[in-house]
Coordinates of C-alpha atoms in Angstrom, one line a residue:
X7 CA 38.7 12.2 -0.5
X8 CA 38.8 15.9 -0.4
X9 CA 35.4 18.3 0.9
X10 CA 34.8 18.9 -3.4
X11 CA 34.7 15.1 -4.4
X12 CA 32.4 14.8 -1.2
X13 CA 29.9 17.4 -2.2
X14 CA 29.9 15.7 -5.9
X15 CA 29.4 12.5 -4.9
X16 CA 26.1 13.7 -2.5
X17 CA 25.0 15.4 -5.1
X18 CA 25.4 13.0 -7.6
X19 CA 23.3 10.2 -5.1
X20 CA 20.7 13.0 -4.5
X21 CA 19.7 13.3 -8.1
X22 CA 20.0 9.3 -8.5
X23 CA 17.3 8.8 -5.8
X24 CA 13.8 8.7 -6.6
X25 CA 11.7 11.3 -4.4
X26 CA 8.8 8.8 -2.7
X27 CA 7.7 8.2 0.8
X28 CA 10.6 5.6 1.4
X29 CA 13.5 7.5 0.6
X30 CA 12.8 10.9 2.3
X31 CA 14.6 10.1 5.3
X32 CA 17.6 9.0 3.2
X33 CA 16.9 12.5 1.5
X34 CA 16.7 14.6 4.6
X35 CA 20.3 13.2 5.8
X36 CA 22.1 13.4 2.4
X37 CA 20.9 17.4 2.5
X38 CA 22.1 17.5 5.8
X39 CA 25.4 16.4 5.4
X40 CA 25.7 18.0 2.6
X41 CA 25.0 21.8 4.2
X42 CA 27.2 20.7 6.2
X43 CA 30.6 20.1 3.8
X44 CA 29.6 23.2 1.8
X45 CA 29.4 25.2 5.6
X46 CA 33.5 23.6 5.8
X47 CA 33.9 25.1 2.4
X48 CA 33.2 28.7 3.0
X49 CA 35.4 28.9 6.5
X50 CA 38.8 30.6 4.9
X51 CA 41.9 28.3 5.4
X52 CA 43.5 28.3 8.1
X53 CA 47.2 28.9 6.4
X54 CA 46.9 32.4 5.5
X55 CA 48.1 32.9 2.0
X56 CA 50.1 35.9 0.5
X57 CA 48.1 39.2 0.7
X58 CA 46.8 40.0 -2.5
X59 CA 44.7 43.1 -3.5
X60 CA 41.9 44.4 -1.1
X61 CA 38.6 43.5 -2.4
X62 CA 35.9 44.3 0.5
X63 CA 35.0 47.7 0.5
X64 CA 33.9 49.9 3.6
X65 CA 30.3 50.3 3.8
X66 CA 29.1 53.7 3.0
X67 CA 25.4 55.5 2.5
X68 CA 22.4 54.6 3.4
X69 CA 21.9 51.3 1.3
X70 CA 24.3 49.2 -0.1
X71 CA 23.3 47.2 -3.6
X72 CA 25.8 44.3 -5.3
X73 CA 25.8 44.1 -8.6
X74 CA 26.5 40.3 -9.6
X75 CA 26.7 38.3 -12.9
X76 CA 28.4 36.6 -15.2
X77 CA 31.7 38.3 -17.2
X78 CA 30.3 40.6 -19.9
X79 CA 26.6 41.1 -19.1
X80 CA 27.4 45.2 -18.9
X81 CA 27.7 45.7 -15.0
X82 CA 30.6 48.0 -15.6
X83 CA 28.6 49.7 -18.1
X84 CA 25.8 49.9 -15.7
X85 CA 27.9 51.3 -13.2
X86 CA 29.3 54.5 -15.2
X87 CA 25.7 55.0 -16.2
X88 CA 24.0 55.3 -12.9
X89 CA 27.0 56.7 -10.8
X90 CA 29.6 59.3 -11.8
X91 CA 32.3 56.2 -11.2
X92 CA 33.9 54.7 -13.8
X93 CA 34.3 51.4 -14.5
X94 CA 36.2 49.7 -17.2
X95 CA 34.2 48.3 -19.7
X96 CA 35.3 45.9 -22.7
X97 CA 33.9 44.0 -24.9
X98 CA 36.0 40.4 -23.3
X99 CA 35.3 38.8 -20.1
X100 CA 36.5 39.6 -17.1
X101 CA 37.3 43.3 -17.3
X102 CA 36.7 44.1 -13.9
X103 CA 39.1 42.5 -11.6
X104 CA 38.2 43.7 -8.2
X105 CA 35.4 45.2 -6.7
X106 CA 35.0 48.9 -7.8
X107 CA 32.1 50.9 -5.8
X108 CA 29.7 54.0 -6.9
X109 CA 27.5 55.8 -5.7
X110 CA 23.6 56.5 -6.7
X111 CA 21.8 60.0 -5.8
X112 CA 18.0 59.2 -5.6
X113 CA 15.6 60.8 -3.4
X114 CA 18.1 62.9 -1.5
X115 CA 19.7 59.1 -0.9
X116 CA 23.1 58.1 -1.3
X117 CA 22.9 54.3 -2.2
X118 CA 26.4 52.6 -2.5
X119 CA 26.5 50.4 -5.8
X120 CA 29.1 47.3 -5.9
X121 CA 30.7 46.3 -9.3
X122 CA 31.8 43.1 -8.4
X123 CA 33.8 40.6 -10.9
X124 CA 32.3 38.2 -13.2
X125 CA 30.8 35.0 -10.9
X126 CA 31.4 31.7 -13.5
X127 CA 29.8 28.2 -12.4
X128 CA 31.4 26.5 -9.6
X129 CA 32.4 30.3 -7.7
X130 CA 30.8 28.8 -4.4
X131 CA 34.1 26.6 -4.6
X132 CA 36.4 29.1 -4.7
X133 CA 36.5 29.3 -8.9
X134 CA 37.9 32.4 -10.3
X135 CA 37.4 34.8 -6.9
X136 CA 34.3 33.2 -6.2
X137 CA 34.3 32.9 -2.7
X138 CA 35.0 36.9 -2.4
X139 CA 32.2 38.1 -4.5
X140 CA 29.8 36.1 -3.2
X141 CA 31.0 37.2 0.5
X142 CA 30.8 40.8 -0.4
X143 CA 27.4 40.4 -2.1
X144 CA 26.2 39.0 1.7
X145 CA 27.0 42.3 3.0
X146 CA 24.6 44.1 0.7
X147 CA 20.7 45.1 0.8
X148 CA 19.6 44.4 -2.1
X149 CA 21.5 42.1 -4.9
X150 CA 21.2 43.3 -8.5
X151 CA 21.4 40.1 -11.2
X152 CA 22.4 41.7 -13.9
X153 CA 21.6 39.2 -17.0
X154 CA 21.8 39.1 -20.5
X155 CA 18.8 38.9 -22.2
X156 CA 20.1 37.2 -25.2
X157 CA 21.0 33.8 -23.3
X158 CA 17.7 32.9 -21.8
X159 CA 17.5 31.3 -18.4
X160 CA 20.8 30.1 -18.6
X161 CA 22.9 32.7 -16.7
X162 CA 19.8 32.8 -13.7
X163 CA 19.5 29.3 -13.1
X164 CA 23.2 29.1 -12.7
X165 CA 23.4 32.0 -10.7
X166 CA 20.8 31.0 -8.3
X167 CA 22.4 27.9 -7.5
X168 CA 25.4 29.2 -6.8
X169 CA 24.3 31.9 -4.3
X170 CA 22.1 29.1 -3.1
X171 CA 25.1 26.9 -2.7
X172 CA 26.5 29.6 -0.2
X173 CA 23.7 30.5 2.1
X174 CA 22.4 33.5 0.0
X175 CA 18.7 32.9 0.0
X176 CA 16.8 35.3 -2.5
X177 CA 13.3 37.0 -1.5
X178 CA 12.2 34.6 0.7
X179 CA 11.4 35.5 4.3
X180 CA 13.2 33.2 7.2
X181 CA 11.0 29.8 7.8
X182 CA 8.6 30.4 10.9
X183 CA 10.7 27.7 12.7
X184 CA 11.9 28.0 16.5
X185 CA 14.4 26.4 17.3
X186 CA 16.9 26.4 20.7
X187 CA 19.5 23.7 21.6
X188 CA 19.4 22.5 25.3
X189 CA 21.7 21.2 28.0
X190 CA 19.6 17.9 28.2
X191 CA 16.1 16.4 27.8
X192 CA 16.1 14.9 24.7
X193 CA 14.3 16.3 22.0
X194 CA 10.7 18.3 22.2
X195 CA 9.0 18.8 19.2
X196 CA 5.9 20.4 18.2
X197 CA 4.3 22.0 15.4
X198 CA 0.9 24.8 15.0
X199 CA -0.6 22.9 11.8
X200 CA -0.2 19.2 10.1
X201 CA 2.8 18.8 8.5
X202 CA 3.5 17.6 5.1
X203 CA 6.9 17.7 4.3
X204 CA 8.7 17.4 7.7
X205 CA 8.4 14.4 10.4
X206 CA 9.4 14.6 13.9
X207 CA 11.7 11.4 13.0
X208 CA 13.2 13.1 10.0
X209 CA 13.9 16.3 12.0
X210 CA 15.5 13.9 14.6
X211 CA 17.5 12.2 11.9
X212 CA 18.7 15.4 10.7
X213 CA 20.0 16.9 14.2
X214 CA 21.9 13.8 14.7
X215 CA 23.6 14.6 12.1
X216 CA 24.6 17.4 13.7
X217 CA 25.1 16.1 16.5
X218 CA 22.9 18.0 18.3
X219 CA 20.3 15.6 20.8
X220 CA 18.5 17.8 23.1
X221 CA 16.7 20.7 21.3
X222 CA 13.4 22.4 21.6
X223 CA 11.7 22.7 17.9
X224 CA 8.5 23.9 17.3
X225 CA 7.1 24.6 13.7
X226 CA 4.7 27.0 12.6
X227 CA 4.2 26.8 9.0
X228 CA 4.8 24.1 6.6
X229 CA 8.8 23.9 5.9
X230 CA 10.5 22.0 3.7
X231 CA 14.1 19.4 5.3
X232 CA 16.2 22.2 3.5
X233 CA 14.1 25.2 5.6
X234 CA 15.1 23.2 8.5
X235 CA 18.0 22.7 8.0
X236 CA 18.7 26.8 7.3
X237 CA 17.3 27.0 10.8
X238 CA 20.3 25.1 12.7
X239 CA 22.6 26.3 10.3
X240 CA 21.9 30.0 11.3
X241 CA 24.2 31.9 9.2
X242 CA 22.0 32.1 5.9
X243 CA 21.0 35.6 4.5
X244 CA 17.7 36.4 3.3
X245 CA 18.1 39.1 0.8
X246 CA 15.7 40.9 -2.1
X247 CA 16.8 40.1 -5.8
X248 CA 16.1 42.5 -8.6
X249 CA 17.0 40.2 -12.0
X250 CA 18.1 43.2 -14.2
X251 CA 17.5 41.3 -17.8
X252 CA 20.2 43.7 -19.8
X253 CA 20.5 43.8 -24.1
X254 CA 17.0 43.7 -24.6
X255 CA 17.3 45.7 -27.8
X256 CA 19.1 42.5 -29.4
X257 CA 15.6 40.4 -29.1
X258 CA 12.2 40.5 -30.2
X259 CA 9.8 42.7 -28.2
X260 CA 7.5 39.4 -27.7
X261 CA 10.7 37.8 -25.9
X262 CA 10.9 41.4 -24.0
X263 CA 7.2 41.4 -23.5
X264 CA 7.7 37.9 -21.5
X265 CA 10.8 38.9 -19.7
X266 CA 9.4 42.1 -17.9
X267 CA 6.4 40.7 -16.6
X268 CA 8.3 37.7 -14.6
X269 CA 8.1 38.4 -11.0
X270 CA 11.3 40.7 -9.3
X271 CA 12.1 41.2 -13.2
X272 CA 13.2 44.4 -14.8
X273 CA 14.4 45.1 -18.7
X274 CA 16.9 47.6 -19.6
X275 CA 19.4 48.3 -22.5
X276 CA 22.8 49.9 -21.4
X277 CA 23.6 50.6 -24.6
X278 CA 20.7 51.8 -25.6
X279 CA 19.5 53.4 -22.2
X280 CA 16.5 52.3 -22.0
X281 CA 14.2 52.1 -18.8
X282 CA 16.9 53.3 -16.3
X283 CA 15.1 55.2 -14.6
X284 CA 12.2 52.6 -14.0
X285 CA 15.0 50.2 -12.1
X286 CA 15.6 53.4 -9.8
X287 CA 12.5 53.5 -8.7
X288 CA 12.1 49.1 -8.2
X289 CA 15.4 49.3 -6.5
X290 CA 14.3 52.7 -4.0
X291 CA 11.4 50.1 -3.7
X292 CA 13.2 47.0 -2.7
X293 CA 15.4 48.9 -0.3
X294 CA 12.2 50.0 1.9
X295 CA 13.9 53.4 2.4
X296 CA 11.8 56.9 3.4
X297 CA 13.0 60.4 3.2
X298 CA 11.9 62.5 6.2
X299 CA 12.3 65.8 6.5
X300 CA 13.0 68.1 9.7
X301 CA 11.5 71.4 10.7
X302 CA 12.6 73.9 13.5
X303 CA 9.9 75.9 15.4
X304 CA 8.5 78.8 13.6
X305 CA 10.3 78.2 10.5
X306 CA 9.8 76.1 7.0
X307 CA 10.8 72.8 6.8
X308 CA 14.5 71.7 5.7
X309 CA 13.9 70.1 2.2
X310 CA 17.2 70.2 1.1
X311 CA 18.7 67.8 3.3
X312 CA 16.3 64.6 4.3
X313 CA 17.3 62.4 6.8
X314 CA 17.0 58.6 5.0
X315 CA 15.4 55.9 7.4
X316 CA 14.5 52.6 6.7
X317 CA 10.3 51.4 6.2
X318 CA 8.9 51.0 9.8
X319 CA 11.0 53.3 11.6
X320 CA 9.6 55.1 14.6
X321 CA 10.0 58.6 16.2
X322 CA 12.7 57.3 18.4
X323 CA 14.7 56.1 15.4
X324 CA 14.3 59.6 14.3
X325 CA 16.0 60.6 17.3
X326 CA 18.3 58.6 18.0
X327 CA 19.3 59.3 14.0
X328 CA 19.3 63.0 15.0
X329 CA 21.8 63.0 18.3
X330 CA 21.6 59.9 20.9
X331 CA 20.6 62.3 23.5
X332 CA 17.9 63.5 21.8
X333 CA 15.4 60.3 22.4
X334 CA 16.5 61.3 26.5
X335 CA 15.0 64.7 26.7
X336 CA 12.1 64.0 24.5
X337 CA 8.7 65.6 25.4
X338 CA 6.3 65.2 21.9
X339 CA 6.7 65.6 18.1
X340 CA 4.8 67.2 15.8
X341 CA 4.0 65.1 12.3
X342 CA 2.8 66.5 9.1
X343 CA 2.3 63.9 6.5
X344 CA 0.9 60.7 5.5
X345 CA 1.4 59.1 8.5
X346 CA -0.9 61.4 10.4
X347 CA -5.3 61.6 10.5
X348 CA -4.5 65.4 10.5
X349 CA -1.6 68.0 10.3
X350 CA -0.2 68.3 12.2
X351 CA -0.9 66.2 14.5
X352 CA 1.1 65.8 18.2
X353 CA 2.5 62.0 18.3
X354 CA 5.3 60.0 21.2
X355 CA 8.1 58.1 20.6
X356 CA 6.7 55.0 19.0
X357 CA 4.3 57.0 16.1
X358 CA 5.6 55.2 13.1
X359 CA 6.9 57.4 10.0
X360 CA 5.9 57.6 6.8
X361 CA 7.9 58.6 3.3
X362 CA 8.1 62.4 3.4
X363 CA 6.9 63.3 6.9
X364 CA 8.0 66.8 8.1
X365 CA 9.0 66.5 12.0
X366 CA 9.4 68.9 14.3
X367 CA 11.1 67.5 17.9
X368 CA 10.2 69.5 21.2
X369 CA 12.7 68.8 24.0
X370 CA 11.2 68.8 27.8

């Protein structure tokens, strides 16, 4: 019986088995095991095949974005759009056969775009280059879902589960669990509230299963078996998801109306180009990106060449950014901007930034 027929057969007992008190356990281990086949699914084989066509490309600006979904929802065409790339685009499936990047200019940014090939239902198995996309789509900052409006819920239900299926975990944050395998005493469990969906006996069932007896778990928020199970895992990714909703001048504007205002949900028309320049600013949104700008003493600030950070990042990321000496023979920085009660305003190493700070550094 071969890893696939296994992971149908769990799946087939998990949807045959009523959810109630009694069966939870039996629940908790069939989820376990089956993370566990689909983890064996996603290691490459060990008999290296015939090299084919690259297909990973090297990571270049200062954000990267995939573009996934499925074969003829206008990715290409949403490529050539936004980038000066193009991108052949046809109206039959699968005219894109490898991953073609671009590159967006926004904000004095340069974010790298991803045209990947067309995902179809079962790619977490290795269906149709599958297993590629979706390991180049890990890689990336934000993941576009490009969808077409005229299919309905389809195309992201299907979607979801298959990026699901393969560790890709869309804007959720990482379950508040800690968790650190030991050389021996048993197992020590705790949690910081009452639990609801977890038991120290079904967490116990579940590490058995991976054969793991002496840990140190302690909960603090309510997860679900499946959060848990994440946790031990340890290689899922925990990415933003913007589902682009594409052809919306082929429906009614009530069906458009209910579209847009679904949470991490965009509408556009390709064809039409219609609200492009709304997904810009989402996506410069989801990527939690600042421009800062630098200033040498006595003169006006450089605004034609910004130095792109990431939300949150301190005066010593600025430096270190700069040269990695810099942070070294730091004395103080001066900070005009948001980020500051007044302008400017003298601030150390650890003043956070804001979006469209001047600095000016002064060395000791």
């Amino acid at each position: 019986m071969g890893i696939l027929e296994k992971i149908a057969e769990i799946e087939r007992e998990i949807s045959r088995t009523q959810k109630n008190k009694a069966t939870e356990y039996h629940l908790g281990l069939l989820k376990a095991k089956l993370a566990k086949y689909r983890a064996q699914l996603l290691e490459p084989s060990k008999s290296a095949g015939a090299k084919g066509e690259g297909f990973d490309v090297m990571k270049s600006g200062d954000a990267r974005v995939a573009l996934i979904g499925f074969p003829s929802v206008g990715k290409s065409t949403f490529l050539s759009l936004m980038t000066s790339t193009e991108s052949e685009a046809a109206s039959y499936e699968f005219t894109t056969l490898t991953c073609i990047p671009g590159v967006i200019t926004y904000k004095g940014a340069n974010i790298q775009l991803l045209d990947l090939p067309g995902i179809i239902e079962g790619a977490a198995q290795g269906k149709g280059r599958g297993r590629q996309v979706i390991a180049v789509a890990r890689t990336a900052d934000v993941v576009i879902m490009m969808l077409d409006a005229t299919k309905g819920d389809v195309q992201r239900v299907l979607l979801e589960k298959e990026l699901e299926s393969v560790g890709i975990r869309l804007n959720t944050s990482k379950p508040n669990i800690y968790f650190k395998p030991k050389k021996g005493g048993g197992l020590s469990f705790n949690s910081t509230l009452p639990l609801t969906q977890c038991s120290e006996k079904l967490v116990q069932l579940i590490l058995h299963e991976y054969k793991i007896f002496n840990a140190e778990v302690l909960f603090r928020e309510d997860c679900t078996p499946d959060e848990f199970i994440d946790v031990i895992v340890g290689n899922r990714v925990y990415m933003p998801c913007l589902y682009v909703y594409n052809k919306v001048d082929q429906i009614s504007i009530e069906e458009v109306d209910r579209l847009a205002r679904r949470p991490n949900s965009v509408v556009i028309s390709c064809g039409m180009k219609l609200n492009l320049d709304y997904l810009l600013e989402q996506l410069w949104d989801y990527l939690a990106l600042i421009c800062l700008y630098t200033k040498k003493r006595g003169e006006r600030p450089d605004f034609g060449d910004p130095i792109i950070m990431r939300r949150g990042a301190s005066v010593e990321h600025v430096c270190h950014r700069i040269h990695r000496t810099l942070a070294s023979q730091f004395k103080y920085a001066l900070v005009w901007g948001t980020s500051t009660k007044y302008s400017p305003q003298r601030v150390g190493l650890t003043h956070i930034m804001e979006h469209e700070d001047v600095i000016q550094i002064v060395k000791k």
